[in-house]
Amino acid sequence: MMVSAGTLPGRDKTSRVSNATRVGAEPSRTARAVILGVVGVVFAIPIVGMIIFTFRDGLTGTYTLDHWTGLFAPDAARTYRNLFTAIGNSLTLAAVTVAIVLVLLLPTMLLVHLQFPRLRRVLEFICIIPITVPAVVLVVGLAPVYSIVVRTFGGSIWTLAFAYGITVLPFAYRAIQSNLESVDVITLSEAARSLGANWFSVTWRVLLPNLRRGVLAASFISVAVVLGEFTIASLLNRVNLQTALLQVSQSDPYVAVIFSLLALAFAFVLLLLIGRFGSTGRDRSPSA
Amino acid sequence: MTLLSTPTIAPPTGATVELVGVVKDYAGHRALSGIDLTIAPGEFIALLGPSGCGKTTALRALSGLEQVDQGRILIDGENVADVPVNRRDIGMVFQSYSLFPHMTSLENVEFGLRMRKVGAADRKRRAREALEMVGLSEKSAQYAHQLSGGQQQRVALARALVTRPRVLLLDEPLSALDAKVRVQLRDEIRRIQTDLGITTLFVTHDQEEALAVADRVAVMREGRIEQIGSPEELYTAPLTPFVANFVGLSNRIEAELVGGAVVIHGQRIESLGERRADGPVVAFIRPEDVAFAPTGIAAVVVGSTFLGSLRRTQVRLADNSLLMVQHEVGVHPAPGERVAVSFAARPVAVGPRA
Ligand SMILES: Nc1ncnc2c1ncn2[C@@H]1O[C@H](COP(=O)(O)OP(=O)(O)O)[C@@H](O)[C@H]1O
Ligand SMILES: [Mg+2]
């Protein structure tokens, strides 16, 4: 959605012209505002509710800053030790997952696009599969695999990123693929080759700069997905942000909500960044 | 032009290029079936043919972007079969716009020098000179999307030439441009090529373009070279019906072959190409080889087209066949007018009757 924001104005024009004659054309300006408003309210209500909740005093029902200031109390680090560990875990997982996307998925996609175009459909199919498999089902298959993973790599948290690398596949694939399709990478790489570039230079100097938008989007989306992941971590008995939040919420719901809000805000910022990079890319300007 | 006086881009001595029996298959489909072509140093050859005849494949085989299945490719006598694209030392200009979108014109032109590890100062100077050569010095800081199609192809040409490659390959570099820019740029390509003396292979499906720029034109058909020769040779002495049809305009006239000569409506004309058995044939005659005459084959004028410096008139013969006559503008045949035409005594291409 945000990635394609740059092309919307052009689409607007054509739809406005055909509005009168075509059934099922884009909604009018007011209809759009209403839809956006309703959806916005639906999303905003729980978030606003959460924000208000964090300022409530549970017993008296009055408003207080205590729950927020409590986070900076001298003993906070000890009190919320588990939570901070979990945040560290989730950030580690996000980093490793992004690394997997960049080191495995990106080169694979480039290779298939440039050298084995006939495998494109296969790769797409494989990358989209995880979205059709519920996390619970995924875990059933992953549990025995992880008994081996733990034996091989030890039980440290980052190994969970192997599973996350699979769950983010559809999102990361889409982000990179849409960028690949908007750039004539085949001609660009052939031009670079004819000018004396080896494959490393082709990738580093020509392809990656033109795929920056898709690669960033893939990375940020992966981070957002990993920070919000609960099912797999919980069922595999790992501690990440979401499982820790659930745990904390049972003793201190205010802190759980505060951290949920912060995580939401972080993810929101990431998505905004994707939108920004999506529209500041070179391809925003109309081709002359 | 200016380049010749600057020492940094000296005219490279053009390489000899040879394709010997080159065959290329795509999954059971033969794209090239035995291409033999020798290009002399500094020669400008146009590869001409309809879409899908294998022109791009031949060019890509020479560049190394495509591996060949049989045959040899020699540059200056060296077999380059195992030399990858990036070390074949060729310059390429592509059909689609191929400038690196994230680099300015100057950076684009610098790219090949950067790959050859030329120092920054030297690199910049040579890139500037190359841009100057294509008349775009003032666009050096622009990105591709800020340039017109013609300007982009000029930058692409500068980028391909700045490294002084042994061979220049152009794959329909003008096909995306307006007619006017196309003519302008093709003449400029030819002038720069002559100045640099670089061996050049220019692919096009536009016969006018091929005849206008090339030293020699190779006409391709279904993966083979059907005829190769100077533009004049191809035009005046096409050896096959395909060439006669594809290069320039031809009248197709039913005729009889008698003792190696063509008899058309009672007039005897020598035939071109391989000898055929006597019998019914189709002869291919240029409109300028048909003329109005006081006496000759009776015809009725159908219509006339004004083409600036000349006029073409369509006439119908007694057997209902149509014929194009090219003549001077001053003559105004009126539709329905009864005329007589005759053929010039120039040898014509013949083919079997369909
Ligand atoms: N990568 C490819 N895979 C399969 N067939 C191809 C490929 N490239 C070209 N061909 C086929 O080879 C023939 C010659 O193509 P090409 O050299 O591009 O023709 P031209 O440049 O003369 O239009 C065509 O029939 C085309 O369909
Ligand atoms: Mg082609």
PDB file of C-alpha atoms in Angstrom, chain B residues 2-3 6-10 12 89 105-114 116-134 137 140 155 157-165:
ATOM      1  CA  THR B   2      36.925  17.294 -31.499  1.00  0.00           C
ATOM      2  CA  LEU B   3      38.024  13.908 -30.346  1.00  0.00           C
ATOM      3  CA  THR B   6      42.387  15.376 -27.989  1.00  0.00           C
ATOM      4  CA  PRO B   7      45.099  12.947 -27.024  1.00  0.00           C
ATOM      5  CA  THR B   8      43.150  11.086 -24.323  1.00  0.00           C
ATOM      6  CA  ILE B   9      40.657   9.349 -26.573  1.00  0.00           C
ATOM      7  CA  ALA B  10      42.870   8.393 -29.471  1.00  0.00           C
ATOM      8  CA  PRO B  12      41.429   2.897 -31.443  1.00  0.00           C
ATOM      9  CA  ASP B  89      36.244  -5.326 -24.388  1.00  0.00           C
ATOM     10  CA  SER B 105      25.166  11.202 -17.040  1.00  0.00           C
ATOM     11  CA  LEU B 106      28.774  11.789 -16.103  1.00  0.00           C
ATOM     12  CA  GLU B 107      28.792   8.986 -13.535  1.00  0.00           C
ATOM     13  CA  ASN B 108      27.215   6.697 -16.100  1.00  0.00           C
ATOM     14  CA  VAL B 109      29.960   7.466 -18.585  1.00  0.00           C
ATOM     15  CA  GLU B 110      32.596   7.072 -15.871  1.00  0.00           C
ATOM     16  CA  PHE B 111      31.340   3.599 -14.985  1.00  0.00           C
ATOM     17  CA  GLY B 112      33.386   1.645 -17.528  1.00  0.00           C
ATOM     18  CA  LEU B 113      36.539   3.550 -16.573  1.00  0.00           C
ATOM     19  CA  ARG B 114      35.843   2.946 -12.904  1.00  0.00           C
ATOM     20  CA  ARG B 116      38.995  -0.524 -15.316  1.00  0.00           C
ATOM     21  CA  LYS B 117      40.393   1.201 -12.236  1.00  0.00           C
ATOM     22  CA  VAL B 118      41.216   4.461 -13.998  1.00  0.00           C
ATOM     23  CA  GLY B 119      42.142   7.189 -11.479  1.00  0.00           C
ATOM     24  CA  ALA B 120      39.469   9.720 -10.515  1.00  0.00           C
ATOM     25  CA  ALA B 121      40.921  12.766 -12.271  1.00  0.00           C
ATOM     26  CA  ASP B 122      41.679  10.935 -15.485  1.00  0.00           C
ATOM     27  CA  ARG B 123      38.307   9.251 -15.348  1.00  0.00           C
ATOM     28  CA  LYS B 124      36.373  12.499 -14.985  1.00  0.00           C
ATOM     29  CA  ARG B 125      38.272  14.163 -17.798  1.00  0.00           C
ATOM     30  CA  ARG B 126      37.770  11.307 -20.216  1.00  0.00           C
ATOM     31  CA  ALA B 127      34.088  11.005 -19.303  1.00  0.00           C
ATOM     32  CA  ARG B 128      33.634  14.739 -19.927  1.00  0.00           C
ATOM     33  CA  GLU B 129      35.297  14.425 -23.311  1.00  0.00           C
ATOM     34  CA  ALA B 130      33.063  11.516 -24.237  1.00  0.00           C
ATOM     35  CA  LEU B 131      29.976  13.508 -23.267  1.00  0.00           C
ATOM     36  CA  GLU B 132      31.284  16.394 -25.328  1.00  0.00           C
ATOM     37  CA  MET B 133      31.709  14.031 -28.257  1.00  0.00           C
ATOM     38  CA  VAL B 134      27.976  13.275 -28.216  1.00  0.00           C
ATOM     39  CA  SER B 137      28.549  18.348 -21.966  1.00  0.00           C
ATOM     40  CA  SER B 140      26.615  15.899 -17.261  1.00  0.00           C
ATOM     41  CA  VAL B 155      24.858   9.211 -23.101  1.00  0.00           C
ATOM     42  CA  LEU B 157      26.808   5.833 -26.700  1.00  0.00           C
ATOM     43  CA  ALA B 158      29.351   7.941 -24.814  1.00  0.00           C
ATOM     44  CA  ARG B 159      29.357   5.386 -22.016  1.00  0.00           C
ATOM     45  CA  ALA B 160      29.993   2.565 -24.472  1.00  0.00           C
ATOM     46  CA  LEU B 161      32.791   4.404 -26.274  1.00  0.00           C
ATOM     47  CA  VAL B 162      34.681   6.034 -23.411  1.00  0.00           C
ATOM     48  CA  THR B 163      36.672   2.876 -22.699  1.00  0.00           C
ATOM     49  CA  ARG B 164      37.768   2.693 -26.338  1.00  0.00           C
ATOM     50  CA  PRO B 165      36.413  -0.833 -26.871  1.00  0.00           C
TER      51      PRO B 165
END
